Short mmCIF file of C-alpha atoms and ligand atoms in Angstrom, two decimals:
data_model
loop_
_atom_site.label_atom_id
_atom_site.label_comp_id
_atom_site.label_asym_id
_atom_site.label_seq_id
_atom_site.Cartn_x
_atom_site.Cartn_y
_atom_site.Cartn_z
CA UNK A 1 -6.29 4.66 19.47
CA UNK A 2 -7.50 1.11 19.62
CA UNK A 3 -5.47 -2.00 19.84
CA UNK A 4 -5.79 -5.29 21.66
CA UNK A 5 -5.48 -4.69 25.39
CA UNK A 6 -3.47 -7.81 25.95
CA UNK A 7 -2.23 -9.54 22.83
CA UNK A 8 -1.46 -12.74 24.73
CA UNK A 9 -4.99 -13.08 26.07
CA UNK A 10 -6.46 -14.57 22.92
CA UNK A 11 -5.64 -17.84 21.29
CA UNK A 12 -5.02 -18.09 17.59
CA UNK A 13 -7.54 -20.43 16.12
CA UNK A 14 -7.45 -19.42 12.49
CA UNK A 15 -7.71 -22.43 10.25
CA UNK A 16 -5.58 -23.26 7.27
CA UNK A 17 -6.87 -21.71 4.07
CA UNK A 18 -6.18 -22.55 0.48
CA UNK A 19 -7.02 -20.89 -2.78
CA UNK A 20 -6.86 -22.27 -6.27
CA UNK A 21 -3.63 -20.30 -6.79
CA UNK A 22 -2.04 -21.39 -3.54
CA UNK A 23 1.25 -23.17 -3.68
CA UNK A 24 1.87 -22.94 0.05
CA UNK A 25 -0.52 -23.89 2.77
CA UNK A 26 -1.25 -21.26 5.35
CA UNK A 27 -1.28 -22.39 8.91
CA UNK A 28 -2.24 -20.60 12.04
CA UNK A 29 -1.30 -22.77 14.92
CA UNK A 30 -2.56 -22.68 18.47
CA UNK A 31 1.00 -22.34 19.73
CA UNK A 32 1.21 -18.64 19.02
CA UNK A 33 2.64 -18.60 15.54
CA UNK A 34 1.07 -17.75 12.22
CA UNK A 35 2.64 -18.81 8.94
CA UNK A 36 1.57 -17.22 5.69
CA UNK A 37 2.80 -17.29 2.12
CA UNK A 38 5.45 -14.65 1.71
CA UNK A 39 3.43 -11.47 1.09
CA UNK A 40 3.50 -8.62 -1.45
CA UNK A 41 3.11 -4.93 -0.65
CA UNK A 42 1.03 -3.56 -3.50
CA UNK A 43 1.64 0.11 -2.62
CA UNK A 44 4.83 1.47 -1.07
CA UNK A 45 6.98 4.60 -1.18
CA UNK A 46 10.68 3.76 -1.16
CA UNK A 47 11.92 7.30 -1.95
CA UNK A 48 15.48 7.75 -3.27
CA UNK A 49 19.08 8.35 -2.22
CA UNK A 50 19.76 8.06 1.54
CA UNK A 51 16.10 7.56 2.42
CA UNK A 52 15.93 4.64 -0.01
CA UNK A 53 18.96 3.07 1.67
CA UNK A 54 17.25 3.47 5.05
CA UNK A 55 13.77 2.18 4.24
CA UNK A 56 14.07 -0.39 1.43
CA UNK A 57 15.51 -3.10 3.74
CA UNK A 58 12.42 -2.88 5.95
CA UNK A 59 10.16 -3.64 3.01
CA UNK A 60 12.44 -6.33 1.57
CA UNK A 61 12.67 -8.06 4.95
CA UNK A 62 8.95 -8.91 4.92
CA UNK A 63 7.76 -8.72 1.34
CA UNK A 64 8.76 -10.69 -1.72
CA UNK A 65 7.60 -7.96 -4.09
CA UNK A 66 6.28 -4.43 -3.88
CA UNK A 67 4.51 -2.05 -6.23
CA UNK A 68 6.80 0.97 -5.94
CA UNK A 69 5.18 4.38 -6.19
CA UNK A 70 6.66 6.82 -8.72
CA UNK A 71 6.22 10.16 -6.91
CA UNK A 72 9.87 11.08 -6.59
CA UNK A 73 10.94 14.63 -7.19
CA UNK A 74 10.95 14.88 -10.19
CA UNK A 75 8.42 12.07 -10.73
CA UNK A 76 9.08 8.86 -12.67
CA UNK A 77 7.26 9.61 -15.92
CA UNK A 78 9.10 7.42 -18.44
CA UNK A 79 9.93 3.74 -18.76
CA UNK A 80 13.62 4.64 -18.86
CA UNK A 81 13.39 6.53 -15.55
CA UNK A 82 11.49 3.64 -13.97
CA UNK A 83 14.19 1.16 -14.98
CA UNK A 84 16.92 3.46 -13.65
CA UNK A 85 15.01 3.82 -10.36
CA UNK A 86 14.63 0.04 -10.22
CA UNK A 87 18.42 -0.32 -10.54
CA UNK A 88 18.94 2.14 -7.68
CA UNK A 89 16.57 0.11 -5.49
CA UNK A 90 18.36 -3.13 -6.30
CA UNK A 91 21.72 -1.46 -5.57
CA UNK A 92 20.45 -0.02 -2.28
CA UNK A 93 19.37 -3.47 -1.14
CA UNK A 94 22.64 -5.19 -1.97
CA UNK A 95 22.47 -8.94 -1.30
CA UNK A 96 18.86 -8.65 -0.01
CA UNK A 97 17.79 -7.83 -3.55
CA UNK A 98 18.08 -11.56 -4.29
CA UNK A 99 14.87 -12.16 -2.38
CA UNK A 100 12.94 -9.00 -3.26
CA UNK A 101 11.56 -7.77 -6.54
CA UNK A 102 10.55 -4.13 -7.02
CA UNK A 103 7.55 -3.82 -9.36
CA UNK A 104 7.82 -0.41 -10.98
CA UNK A 105 5.16 2.14 -11.93
CA UNK A 106 4.86 5.27 -14.05
CA UNK A 107 3.53 8.63 -12.88
CA UNK A 108 0.86 9.92 -15.25
CA UNK A 109 0.82 13.58 -16.23
CA UNK A 110 -1.27 15.57 -18.70
CA UNK A 111 1.59 15.06 -21.15
CA UNK A 112 2.03 11.27 -20.89
CA UNK A 113 1.91 9.71 -24.37
CA UNK A 114 0.31 6.35 -25.23
CA UNK A 115 3.68 5.32 -26.73
CA UNK A 116 5.25 5.62 -23.27
CA UNK A 117 2.68 3.15 -21.91
CA UNK A 118 3.65 0.68 -24.64
CA UNK A 119 7.34 1.18 -23.89
CA UNK A 120 6.64 0.64 -20.18
CA UNK A 121 4.72 -2.59 -20.72
CA UNK A 122 7.38 -3.90 -23.09
CA UNK A 123 10.07 -3.64 -20.40
CA UNK A 124 8.38 -6.41 -18.40
CA UNK A 125 9.38 -4.49 -15.25
CA UNK A 126 6.57 -1.93 -15.05
CA UNK A 127 3.27 -3.09 -13.61
CA UNK A 128 1.03 -0.06 -13.42
CA UNK A 129 0.65 3.68 -13.91
CA UNK A 130 -0.37 5.98 -11.10
CA UNK A 131 -2.98 8.65 -11.37
CA UNK A 132 -2.48 11.45 -8.88
CA UNK A 133 -5.09 14.14 -9.30
CA UNK A 134 -2.91 17.29 -9.44
CA UNK A 135 -2.27 18.58 -5.91
CA UNK A 136 -3.83 15.62 -4.07
CA UNK A 137 -0.83 14.56 -1.98
CA UNK A 138 2.96 14.52 -1.53
CA UNK A 139 4.77 15.43 -4.77
CA UNK A 140 1.57 15.39 -6.83
CA UNK A 141 1.86 18.87 -8.34
CA UNK A 142 2.70 17.37 -11.73
CA UNK A 143 -0.32 15.08 -11.65
CA UNK A 144 -3.26 14.87 -14.01
CA UNK A 145 -5.51 17.94 -14.06
CA UNK A 146 -8.41 16.17 -15.78
CA UNK A 147 -9.10 12.55 -16.75
CA UNK A 148 -10.31 13.84 -20.11
CA UNK A 149 -6.72 14.81 -20.92
CA UNK A 150 -5.40 11.25 -20.72
CA UNK A 151 -8.09 9.40 -22.69
CA UNK A 152 -5.61 7.99 -25.23
CA UNK A 153 -3.29 6.83 -22.44
CA UNK A 154 -6.12 5.03 -20.63
CA UNK A 155 -7.20 3.35 -23.85
CA UNK A 156 -3.66 2.06 -24.40
CA UNK A 157 -3.42 0.89 -20.78
CA UNK A 158 -6.62 -1.12 -21.23
CA UNK A 159 -5.25 -2.65 -24.45
CA UNK A 160 -1.91 -3.47 -22.85
CA UNK A 161 -3.44 -4.80 -19.62
CA UNK A 162 -1.52 -2.27 -17.52
CA UNK A 163 -3.48 -1.40 -14.35
CA UNK A 164 -4.39 2.18 -13.48
CA UNK A 165 -3.56 2.90 -9.83
CA UNK A 166 -5.57 5.78 -8.45
CA UNK A 167 -5.10 8.16 -5.56
CA UNK A 168 -8.83 8.69 -5.25
CA UNK A 169 -9.39 12.12 -3.80
CA UNK A 170 -11.13 15.14 -5.29
CA UNK A 171 -8.84 18.16 -5.27
CA UNK A 172 -11.45 20.90 -5.58
CA UNK A 173 -10.60 23.19 -2.63
CA UNK A 174 -14.30 23.53 -1.84
CA UNK A 175 -14.56 19.83 -0.95
CA UNK A 176 -14.08 19.07 2.74
CA UNK A 177 -10.89 17.06 3.36
CA UNK A 178 -12.88 14.25 4.98
CA UNK A 179 -15.21 14.00 1.96
CA UNK A 180 -12.62 13.98 -0.80
CA UNK A 181 -12.61 10.23 -1.40
CA UNK A 182 -16.41 9.91 -1.54
CA UNK A 183 -16.66 12.90 -3.87
CA UNK A 184 -13.94 11.51 -6.14
CA UNK A 185 -15.77 8.20 -6.40
CA UNK A 186 -19.01 9.89 -7.35
CA UNK A 187 -17.67 12.53 -9.73
CA UNK A 188 -14.67 10.84 -11.32
CA UNK A 189 -14.29 7.14 -10.59
CA UNK A 190 -17.83 5.92 -11.26
CA UNK A 191 -17.99 7.53 -14.73
CA UNK A 192 -14.45 6.29 -15.51
CA UNK A 193 -15.30 2.67 -14.67
CA UNK A 194 -18.47 2.95 -16.71
CA UNK A 195 -16.62 4.35 -19.68
CA UNK A 196 -13.67 1.91 -19.61
CA UNK A 197 -14.88 -1.57 -18.72
CA UNK A 198 -11.62 -3.17 -19.91
CA UNK A 199 -9.28 -1.05 -17.81
CA UNK A 200 -7.93 -2.64 -14.64
CA UNK A 201 -8.25 -0.14 -11.81
CA UNK A 202 -6.88 -0.19 -8.27
CA UNK A 203 -8.42 2.36 -5.94
CA UNK A 204 -5.48 2.86 -3.62
CA UNK A 205 -5.54 3.12 0.18
CA UNK A 206 -9.32 3.27 0.59
CA UNK A 207 -10.61 4.90 3.75
CA UNK A 208 -14.40 5.10 3.63
CA UNK A 209 -17.55 3.02 3.71
CA UNK A 210 -18.41 4.55 0.33
CA UNK A 211 -15.20 3.17 -1.18
CA UNK A 212 -15.79 -0.30 0.28
CA UNK A 213 -19.33 -0.38 -1.10
CA UNK A 214 -18.25 0.95 -4.48
CA UNK A 215 -15.45 -1.59 -4.93
CA UNK A 216 -17.60 -4.51 -3.79
CA UNK A 217 -20.32 -3.57 -6.27
CA UNK A 218 -17.91 -2.83 -9.13
CA UNK A 219 -17.01 -5.37 -11.84
CA UNK A 220 -13.96 -7.65 -11.41
CA UNK A 221 -11.60 -5.20 -13.13
CA UNK A 222 -11.82 -2.93 -10.05
CA UNK A 223 -10.00 -3.65 -6.77
CA UNK A 224 -8.59 -1.71 -3.81
CA UNK A 225 -5.65 -1.65 -1.45
CA UNK A 226 -6.12 -1.08 2.27
CA UNK A 227 -3.39 0.17 4.61
CA UNK A 228 -2.71 -1.12 8.10
CA UNK A 229 -3.02 2.35 9.62
CA UNK A 230 -6.49 2.93 8.18
CA UNK A 231 -7.54 -0.42 9.66
CA UNK A 232 -6.11 0.36 13.09
CA UNK A 233 -6.85 4.06 13.60
CA UNK A 234 -9.60 6.56 13.10
CA UNK A 235 -9.30 10.34 13.07
CA UNK A 236 -9.32 10.59 16.86
CA UNK A 237 -5.73 9.31 16.72
CA UNK A 238 -4.69 12.61 15.12
CA UNK A 239 -5.82 14.61 18.14
CA UNK A 240 -5.23 12.28 21.10
CA UNK A 241 -3.96 14.60 23.86
CA UNK A 242 -2.59 17.06 21.28
CA UNK A 243 -1.74 17.19 17.60
CA UNK A 244 -0.12 13.93 16.45
CA UNK A 245 1.67 14.58 13.16
CA UNK A 246 2.83 10.99 12.74
CA UNK A 247 -0.79 9.92 12.28
CA UNK A 248 -1.31 12.46 9.50
CA UNK A 249 -1.57 10.85 6.09
CA UNK A 250 -3.55 11.30 2.88
CA UNK A 251 -6.23 10.24 2.48
CA UNK A 252 -6.61 11.44 6.07
CA UNK A 253 -7.85 9.05 8.78
CA UNK A 254 -11.64 9.00 8.86
CA UNK A 255 -14.48 8.50 11.36
CA UNK A 256 -14.82 5.36 13.43
CA UNK A 257 -17.68 4.02 11.27
CA UNK A 258 -15.52 4.18 8.15
CA UNK A 259 -12.75 2.25 9.87
CA UNK A 260 -15.33 -0.35 10.86
CA UNK A 261 -16.35 -0.62 7.19
CA UNK A 262 -12.72 -1.34 6.22
CA UNK A 263 -12.47 -4.00 8.92
CA UNK A 264 -15.68 -5.60 7.69
CA UNK A 265 -14.26 -5.56 4.17
CA UNK A 266 -11.14 -7.54 5.13
CA UNK A 267 -13.21 -9.92 7.24
CA UNK A 268 -15.31 -10.87 4.20
CA UNK A 269 -12.19 -12.30 2.55
CA UNK A 270 -13.26 -10.67 -0.73
CA UNK A 271 -10.56 -10.95 -3.39
CA UNK A 272 -11.22 -7.30 -4.31
CA UNK A 273 -9.17 -6.09 -1.35
CA UNK A 274 -5.46 -6.57 -0.91
CA UNK A 275 -2.45 -5.39 1.04
CA UNK A 276 -0.87 -2.04 0.20
CA UNK A 277 0.88 -0.36 3.11
CA UNK A 278 1.26 3.10 1.60
CA UNK A 279 4.26 3.26 3.92
CA UNK A 280 5.48 6.81 3.28
CA UNK A 281 8.65 7.96 5.05
CA UNK A 282 9.40 11.61 5.74
CA UNK A 283 12.17 13.06 7.92
CA UNK A 284 11.02 13.90 11.44
CA UNK A 285 11.74 17.59 10.75
CA UNK A 286 9.22 17.60 7.89
CA UNK A 287 6.53 15.82 9.89
CA UNK A 288 6.90 17.93 13.04
CA UNK A 289 6.65 21.30 11.31
CA UNK A 290 4.28 24.22 10.93
CA UNK A 291 3.15 22.66 7.64
CA UNK A 292 3.90 18.97 8.11
CA UNK A 293 4.05 16.34 5.36
CA UNK A 294 1.39 13.65 4.95
CA UNK A 295 2.43 10.02 5.37
CA UNK A 296 2.68 7.25 7.96
CA UNK A 297 5.75 5.04 8.07
CA UNK A 298 4.74 1.41 8.61
CA UNK A 299 7.26 -0.67 6.65
CA UNK A 300 9.22 -1.51 9.81
CA UNK A 301 6.33 -3.64 11.11
CA UNK A 302 3.84 -3.84 8.29
CA UNK A 303 2.71 -7.43 8.57
CA UNK A 304 2.62 -7.26 12.36
CA UNK A 305 0.28 -4.26 12.17
CA UNK A 306 -1.98 -6.03 9.67
CA UNK A 307 -2.02 -9.14 11.86
CA UNK A 308 -3.19 -6.99 14.75
CA UNK A 309 -6.03 -5.56 12.65
CA UNK A 310 -7.12 -8.95 11.30
CA UNK A 311 -7.01 -10.44 14.77
CA UNK A 312 -9.18 -7.64 16.14
CA UNK A 313 -12.01 -8.85 13.89
CA UNK A 314 -11.24 -12.56 14.30
CA UNK A 315 -10.10 -12.79 10.69
CA UNK A 316 -6.50 -14.00 10.98
CA UNK A 317 -7.43 -16.84 8.63
CA UNK A 318 -8.02 -14.21 5.91
CA UNK A 319 -4.62 -12.53 6.24
CA UNK A 320 -2.74 -14.90 3.96
CA UNK A 321 -4.97 -14.40 0.92
CA UNK A 322 -5.19 -10.63 1.53
CA UNK A 323 -1.41 -10.35 1.78
CA UNK A 324 -0.21 -12.77 -0.87
CA UNK A 325 -2.98 -13.96 -3.20
CA UNK A 326 -5.54 -11.28 -4.04
CA UNK A 327 -3.01 -8.70 -5.20
CA UNK A 328 -0.90 -11.18 -7.15
CA UNK A 329 -3.99 -12.51 -8.87
CA UNK A 330 -5.25 -9.06 -9.78
CA UNK A 331 -1.90 -8.08 -11.28
CA UNK A 332 -1.62 -11.42 -13.09
CA UNK A 333 1.46 -12.46 -11.11
CA UNK A 334 2.29 -15.94 -9.97
CA UNK A 335 2.13 -16.45 -6.22
CA UNK A 336 5.28 -16.30 -4.15
CA UNK A 337 7.09 -19.38 -2.99
CA UNK A 338 8.22 -19.52 0.59
CA UNK A 339 6.61 -18.42 3.80
CA UNK A 340 6.73 -15.79 6.50
CA UNK A 341 6.10 -16.69 10.12
CA UNK A 342 4.72 -14.35 12.74
CA UNK A 343 5.25 -15.13 16.39
CA UNK A 344 3.07 -13.90 19.22
CA UNK A 345 5.70 -11.92 21.08
CA UNK A 346 5.27 -8.49 22.66
CA UNK A 347 8.05 -6.09 21.69
CA UNK A 348 8.65 -2.36 21.56
CA UNK A 349 8.93 -0.40 18.33
CA UNK A 350 12.11 1.75 18.18
CA UNK A 351 11.60 5.47 18.84
CA UNK A 352 13.16 6.31 15.49
CA UNK A 353 15.25 5.05 12.59
CA UNK A 354 18.16 6.98 11.04
CA UNK A 355 17.41 8.50 7.63
CA UNK A 356 20.97 9.17 6.51
CA UNK A 357 23.15 12.27 6.27
CA UNK A 358 21.45 14.17 3.47
CA UNK A 359 18.05 13.84 5.10
CA UNK A 360 19.63 15.05 8.31
CA UNK A 361 17.72 13.21 10.86
CA UNK A 362 15.34 10.59 11.91
CA UNK A 363 12.34 8.73 10.69
CA UNK A 364 9.59 8.26 13.28
CA UNK A 365 7.75 5.00 12.66
CA UNK A 366 4.10 4.38 13.41
CA UNK A 367 3.76 3.15 17.03
CA UNK A 368 7.22 4.54 17.95
CA UNK A 369 8.06 3.49 21.51
CA UNK A 370 4.87 1.45 21.80
CA UNK A 371 4.22 -2.25 21.93
CA UNK A 372 3.36 -4.68 19.15
CA UNK A 373 1.91 -8.09 19.94
CA UNK A 374 3.21 -9.93 16.88
CA UNK A 375 6.76 -10.24 15.62
CA UNK A 376 8.10 -11.58 12.35
CA UNK A 377 10.41 -14.53 12.65
CA UNK A 378 13.55 -13.26 11.01
CA UNK A 379 14.34 -16.63 9.48
CA UNK A 380 12.68 -16.38 6.12
CA UNK A 381 12.28 -19.36 3.89
CA UNK A 382 12.02 -19.53 0.18
CA UNK A 383 12.52 -16.88 -2.45
CA UNK A 384 10.14 -14.63 -4.28
CA UNK A 385 8.85 -16.19 -7.42
CA UNK A 386 9.99 -14.48 -10.55
CA UNK A 387 7.42 -11.74 -11.14
CA UNK A 388 5.73 -12.21 -14.45
CA UNK A 389 2.46 -11.75 -16.18
CA UNK A 390 0.37 -14.76 -16.88
CA UNK A 391 -0.85 -14.70 -20.42
CA UNK A 392 -3.35 -11.87 -20.23
ZN1 ZN B 401 0.87 6.35 -1.52
#
């Protein structure tokens, strides 16, 4: 595990950055604070029921908007289900929902109809559709068995300007778990991009040098999210002194050189990469089990963890655009009003969070019981802008 040895030993020198879309100036001061435009999480799992009540406030505390993944059980496959889920999220947040907007998604299956895509777009509340290759990850059994089966759906998505969000891993059992992303890119993604130049595609939670290179070389309709945990940890973290289930996620953590490629990607400031935590809560009992679930929980300290990663490569000046501009621009959303301020202040992450009665237990966050060097100032300013498409 790598993290700054002494977070107070370095001085923040990141300069103010602006983009053509910016409505708020980003400032990193030398006094140990960093102020960014209020960010968006472009990939999060909020779950449902008691777990939703437990985790949604963590996301809403930091982010103005979030692209909410649809892999509930059963999955969100229709516009109607997505709107109902949205209402449950708003209800779970109570008054905090005034400053947070959930951006909903559909879960694609072999049976998804093009008409459902049109219905989804027409709601004005649904911002993408997720492609889970069948069997790739948590609750993905109902996913798409072959891209060829959803040709009509993809055509309609391109026409409607609805982005395709991809869990990019090959599911052929013969492919080594550490090679699944690279193989997916070669066998499935490259031909798809070639075939559908008008389809907006987000390769979610990229983990490899191959993915970084592919996205950088791809046309502007292709972008990627990067998680904080894939920036901060490589696969050694899974086995440090014993098996560490809370570092197990999919796509799995990769070799050191792949993590370095992700860090180089964020340090370029390329608009093709943006923030998506893939924060994925599971009860402790399902993580610490003979067949444990995949997923790291990072929503409790998402922006702090990203700040640590950006600082490690002297790129704190790139955090604002990564967290609040690149994703909004790609999705055709206006940028958020208001700011979020991080303070350089060492503090300890709680050992666990309660997950509510029906989940019977606790949620173990990433870095439980360990120290973080940045802390979000709890006094937020401003409100999320109303999420809307620019004329596309
Ligand atoms: Zn995910």
